[in-house]
Amino acid sequence: MKLKRFLSLALSAAMVLTMAGCGGTGNEAGTDADSSQANEQESVGAEGEDAGEETAAAGAIDFDEEPYLLHVCYPVAGEAQPDLPMIQEKLNEITLREINAQVELEAVSLFSLANVYALKASSQEKMDLMILFPGYNYLTSFANSNMIMPVEEYLDAWGADLKEGLEEQIVVGEFKGHQYAIPQNIAQKANASGFAVSLDLCNKYDIDPDSIQTIEDLEAAFAVIKENEPDVTVIMSETAGGAIIPGLQEYYDGLGTGGGVLEEQADGSLKVVNQLEQESYMQACKKVREWYEAGYISKDVLTAQDAGFVAQASGKCFAVVTNSIGPSADYFYDTVVLKDSDPMVTTQSSQMVMWAVSASCERPDKAIQFLNMCFGSKEVANLMLYGVEDVHYSILEDGAVDTSNNENWANFWNLLGDWRNHYVKKDLLEATPGAETVEDYYRINSEWKTEYSPAYGFIFDPTNVKTEIAACDAVNNEYQLVIGNGTVDPETELAKWCDKLYDAGLQKVLDEKQAQLDAWIEANK
């Protein structure tokens, strides 16, 4: 498996796991921002709004005024790439020409976004555009604490390409009736979950991955590997510290942070329920328990440090539970999806990468002009993703790009621009079943089948139940991995888990989420 692909999956998953312990709100520094500071930011933002309104009223970008310096914070896994100055120089040649602005790019560690943003806000350090990654961990807390500003009027004036590219996805950036964030448009709108099985081991034992259509088929393959490869772990989670059970769960909408998932009733009404009390969840737990007792899951699963894909790539694992199955395959594994339904697109699945305008931004019109340009410009989109042509990548005869010589501008994530404007990497094109041309790749991604949640666009505000969510998170941390990896008997432990959750205040969380969902439904009739 390609290392870069693994990094993108593993880092994103690790980030989500790290933040989950805070009730899914990222870092409380944003939530607890000082109110006087927030008011000061709001005042600064209002001055910028006046400038933006004057510019918008003119109906065109004013190239006679002094170019605005736009400070943009974007995430990195470690340090900024060595060729950042070159990228920034090329970018500014475009932005000066197109929107009369210069861009200053600041690389911010993926794992300390909230802390950096809070520090900048408290010290009144310049910050115009900030990435929320994952967006669902930050949107509500940052909006509630006035760290970011509503931008709907600037979208109306300067966001034509954004609106056209995002279509229905734009609603996931709305909160309390205002557009606080702009989601990034990615190729597939929801990944499928299932199992990635080793092609090497399948070939060695004449196992046809396409023939695995049921749990029984999968278990037959497990038995072959267990009998013949004693040093291979039969099944692992995608990341270290993960669970096996997600590969067996049906698609659902978790409705944001806290407990409670969406259940559509027979009459079409939407109800928030405790997923742990559903019979399907118990059956999935029992199956994972069977696998653990059969020796398919390692006895040290709770303390293992290896991620499944790393172990699989080194020949130490047969199957990996993954929620990252999209239109493209990979050279080292094949994917097995046992669910009958298509992946569900939820509000959260569209909120992974989001951009927001800082409340201290003096020219929010310029911030939206920049984001809009990224969506409308193939040149900018590919510069930010791949770097400079003939330096970091080359375009092949078939239109795909070769990035094999790129050493100093590695970008693991699709952060800016519309995916339909991005070049397709050669190895990704080759790994996509049925794709012989770049046009095939775009078509296959566009046709990737998904179902939208009936609550798509609903965003839960956890403010009123923060204490209860934190208490429930502590209970979840006690049970979710031991039950999710089969190390304890769900017949006895699942009931204890539920009881402790209700003692921690789960019912109050469910009631609050239901009330907000009902209000959202009423407002969107």
Coordinates of C-alpha atoms in Angstrom, one line a residue, residues 129-348:
L129 CA -8.8 32.3 7.0
M130 CA -8.6 29.2 9.3
I131 CA -9.1 25.6 8.4
L132 CA -11.4 23.5 10.6
F133 CA -10.1 19.9 10.3
P134 CA -12.2 18.0 11.1
G135 CA -14.8 20.7 10.8
Y136 CA -17.4 19.0 13.0
N137 CA -15.1 19.2 16.0
Y138 CA -14.9 23.0 15.8
L139 CA -17.8 24.6 14.0
T140 CA -20.3 25.0 16.8
S141 CA -17.8 25.9 19.5
F142 CA -16.0 28.5 17.4
A143 CA -19.3 30.0 16.2
N144 CA -20.7 30.1 19.8
S145 CA -17.5 31.8 21.1
N146 CA -17.4 34.3 18.1
M147 CA -14.0 33.1 16.9
I148 CA -15.5 32.9 13.4
M149 CA -17.9 35.1 11.6
P150 CA -21.0 34.6 9.4
V151 CA -20.2 35.0 5.7
E152 CA -23.5 34.6 3.8
E153 CA -23.5 38.1 2.5
Y154 CA -20.0 37.7 1.1
L155 CA -20.9 34.4 -0.4
D156 CA -23.8 36.1 -2.2
A157 CA -21.5 38.8 -3.5
W158 CA -18.3 36.8 -4.3
G159 CA -19.0 33.1 -4.0
A160 CA -20.6 32.1 -7.3
D161 CA -18.1 29.3 -8.0
L162 CA -18.3 28.1 -4.4
K163 CA -22.0 27.8 -4.5
E164 CA -22.0 26.1 -7.9
G165 CA -19.3 23.6 -6.9
L166 CA -20.7 22.7 -3.5
E167 CA -24.4 22.6 -4.4
E168 CA -26.3 20.9 -1.5
Q169 CA -23.1 20.4 0.6
I170 CA -23.0 24.1 1.5
V171 CA -25.6 23.6 4.2
V172 CA -23.2 21.7 6.4
G173 CA -21.5 25.0 7.1
E174 CA -24.6 26.6 8.4
F175 CA -25.3 27.1 12.1
K176 CA -28.1 29.0 13.9
G177 CA -29.3 30.4 10.6
H178 CA -25.9 31.7 9.4
Q179 CA -23.2 30.4 7.1
Y180 CA -20.2 30.1 9.3
A181 CA -18.0 27.8 7.3
I182 CA -17.3 26.6 3.8
P183 CA -16.9 22.8 3.3
Q184 CA -14.3 21.4 1.0
N185 CA -15.7 19.5 -2.1
I186 CA -14.1 16.0 -2.2
A187 CA -14.5 13.3 -4.8
Q188 CA -16.7 10.9 -3.0
K189 CA -19.2 12.2 -0.5
A190 CA -19.1 9.2 1.8
N191 CA -16.8 6.2 2.0
A192 CA -18.1 2.7 2.5
S193 CA -17.0 0.6 5.5
G194 CA -16.0 -3.0 5.2
F195 CA -12.8 -5.1 5.0
A196 CA -9.6 -4.7 3.1
V197 CA -8.1 -8.2 2.4
S198 CA -4.4 -8.9 1.5
L199 CA -4.1 -9.7 -2.2
D200 CA -0.8 -11.5 -1.6
L201 CA -2.4 -13.9 0.9
C202 CA -5.6 -14.2 -1.3
N203 CA -3.4 -15.2 -4.2
K204 CA -1.3 -17.6 -2.1
Y205 CA -4.4 -19.5 -1.0
D206 CA -6.6 -19.1 -4.0
I207 CA -9.1 -16.9 -2.3
D208 CA -11.2 -14.8 -4.7
P209 CA -12.1 -11.5 -2.9
D210 CA -15.0 -10.9 -5.3
S211 CA -16.5 -14.2 -4.1
I212 CA -16.8 -12.9 -0.5
Q213 CA -20.4 -11.8 -0.3
T214 CA -21.4 -12.8 3.2
I215 CA -20.1 -13.1 6.7
E216 CA -19.8 -16.8 6.2
D217 CA -17.7 -16.3 3.1
L218 CA -15.4 -14.0 5.0
E219 CA -15.1 -16.4 7.9
A220 CA -14.2 -19.2 5.6
A221 CA -11.2 -17.1 4.4
F222 CA -10.4 -16.3 8.0
A223 CA -10.2 -20.0 8.8
V224 CA -7.8 -20.7 5.9
I225 CA -5.4 -17.9 7.0
K226 CA -5.6 -19.0 10.7
E227 CA -4.8 -22.6 9.9
N228 CA -1.9 -21.9 7.5
E229 CA -0.4 -18.6 8.7
P230 CA 0.1 -18.8 12.5
D231 CA 2.2 -15.7 12.5
V232 CA -0.4 -13.6 10.7
T233 CA -3.1 -11.7 12.6
V234 CA -6.3 -12.5 10.8
I235 CA -8.1 -9.2 11.3
M236 CA -7.1 -5.8 12.7
S237 CA -8.6 -2.3 12.9
E238 CA -7.5 0.4 10.5
T239 CA -5.7 2.4 13.1
A240 CA -4.0 1.5 16.4
G241 CA -6.5 1.9 19.2
G242 CA -9.5 1.2 16.9
A243 CA -12.2 -1.4 17.0
I244 CA -13.3 -4.3 14.8
I245 CA -17.1 -3.7 15.2
P246 CA -17.4 -0.8 12.7
G247 CA -16.9 -3.2 9.8
L248 CA -20.1 -5.0 10.8
Q249 CA -22.3 -2.0 11.7
E250 CA -25.0 -0.7 9.4
Y251 CA -24.6 2.9 8.1
Y252 CA -26.2 5.4 10.4
D253 CA -26.3 9.1 11.1
G254 CA -24.7 9.9 14.5
L255 CA -26.2 13.5 14.4
G256 CA -23.0 15.1 15.6
T257 CA -21.4 14.9 19.0
G258 CA -22.6 13.1 22.0
G259 CA -24.8 10.0 22.2
G260 CA -27.8 9.1 20.1
V261 CA -28.1 8.1 16.5
L262 CA -30.9 8.7 13.9
E263 CA -33.6 6.2 13.4
E264 CA -36.3 6.8 10.8
Q265 CA -39.7 5.5 12.0
A266 CA -42.3 3.7 9.9
D267 CA -44.3 6.9 9.6
G268 CA -41.3 8.8 8.3
S269 CA -40.6 10.7 11.5
L270 CA -37.1 11.0 12.8
K271 CA -36.2 9.7 16.3
V272 CA -32.9 9.9 18.3
V273 CA -32.2 6.6 19.9
N274 CA -29.4 4.9 21.8
Q275 CA -27.6 2.7 19.3
L276 CA -26.3 0.3 21.9
E277 CA -29.9 -0.8 22.6
Q278 CA -30.5 -1.8 19.0
E279 CA -30.6 -5.6 18.3
S280 CA -28.3 -5.1 15.3
Y281 CA -25.6 -3.7 17.5
M282 CA -25.8 -6.6 19.9
Q283 CA -25.5 -9.0 17.0
A284 CA -22.4 -7.2 15.7
C285 CA -20.9 -7.4 19.2
K286 CA -21.6 -11.1 19.4
K287 CA -19.9 -11.8 16.0
V288 CA -16.8 -9.8 17.0
R289 CA -16.7 -11.8 20.3
E290 CA -16.8 -15.1 18.2
W291 CA -13.9 -13.9 16.2
Y292 CA -11.9 -13.0 19.3
E293 CA -12.5 -16.4 20.8
A294 CA -11.6 -18.1 17.5
G295 CA -8.2 -16.4 17.6
Y296 CA -8.8 -14.2 14.6
I297 CA -8.3 -11.1 16.7
S298 CA -5.0 -10.8 18.6
K299 CA -5.1 -11.3 22.3
D300 CA -3.1 -8.1 22.8
V301 CA -5.5 -6.1 20.6
L302 CA -6.0 -3.5 23.3
T303 CA -2.4 -2.7 23.7
A304 CA -1.1 -3.2 20.1
Q305 CA 0.7 -0.2 18.6
D306 CA 0.5 -1.2 14.9
A307 CA -2.1 0.1 12.6
G308 CA -3.9 -2.5 10.5
F309 CA -2.7 -1.2 7.2
V310 CA 0.9 -1.1 8.3
A311 CA 0.8 -4.6 9.5
Q312 CA -1.0 -5.7 6.3
A313 CA 1.6 -4.0 4.1
S314 CA 4.3 -5.9 5.9
G315 CA 2.5 -9.3 5.5
K316 CA 1.5 -9.5 9.2
C317 CA -2.2 -9.1 8.8
F318 CA -4.8 -10.5 6.4
A319 CA -7.9 -8.3 6.8
V320 CA -8.3 -4.7 8.0
V321 CA -11.5 -3.2 9.1
T322 CA -11.8 0.1 7.2
N323 CA -14.3 2.9 6.7
S324 CA -12.2 4.3 3.8
I325 CA -13.5 2.3 0.9
G326 CA -14.1 4.6 -2.1
P327 CA -14.1 4.2 -5.9
S328 CA -10.4 3.6 -6.1
A329 CA -8.6 0.4 -5.0
D330 CA -5.0 -0.2 -4.1
Y331 CA -2.1 -2.4 -5.2
F332 CA -1.7 -4.4 -2.0
Y333 CA -5.3 -5.2 -1.0
D334 CA -8.8 -5.7 -2.3
T335 CA -12.0 -4.5 -0.6
V336 CA -15.0 -6.4 0.7
V337 CA -18.3 -4.7 1.5
L338 CA -20.9 -6.9 3.1
K339 CA -23.6 -4.3 3.6
D340 CA -26.6 -4.2 1.3
S341 CA -27.2 -0.4 1.4
D342 CA -25.1 2.4 0.0
P343 CA -22.8 4.5 2.3
M344 CA -24.8 7.2 4.1
V345 CA -23.8 10.9 3.5
T346 CA -24.3 12.6 6.8
T347 CA -23.7 16.2 7.8
Q348 CA -20.5 15.1 9.6

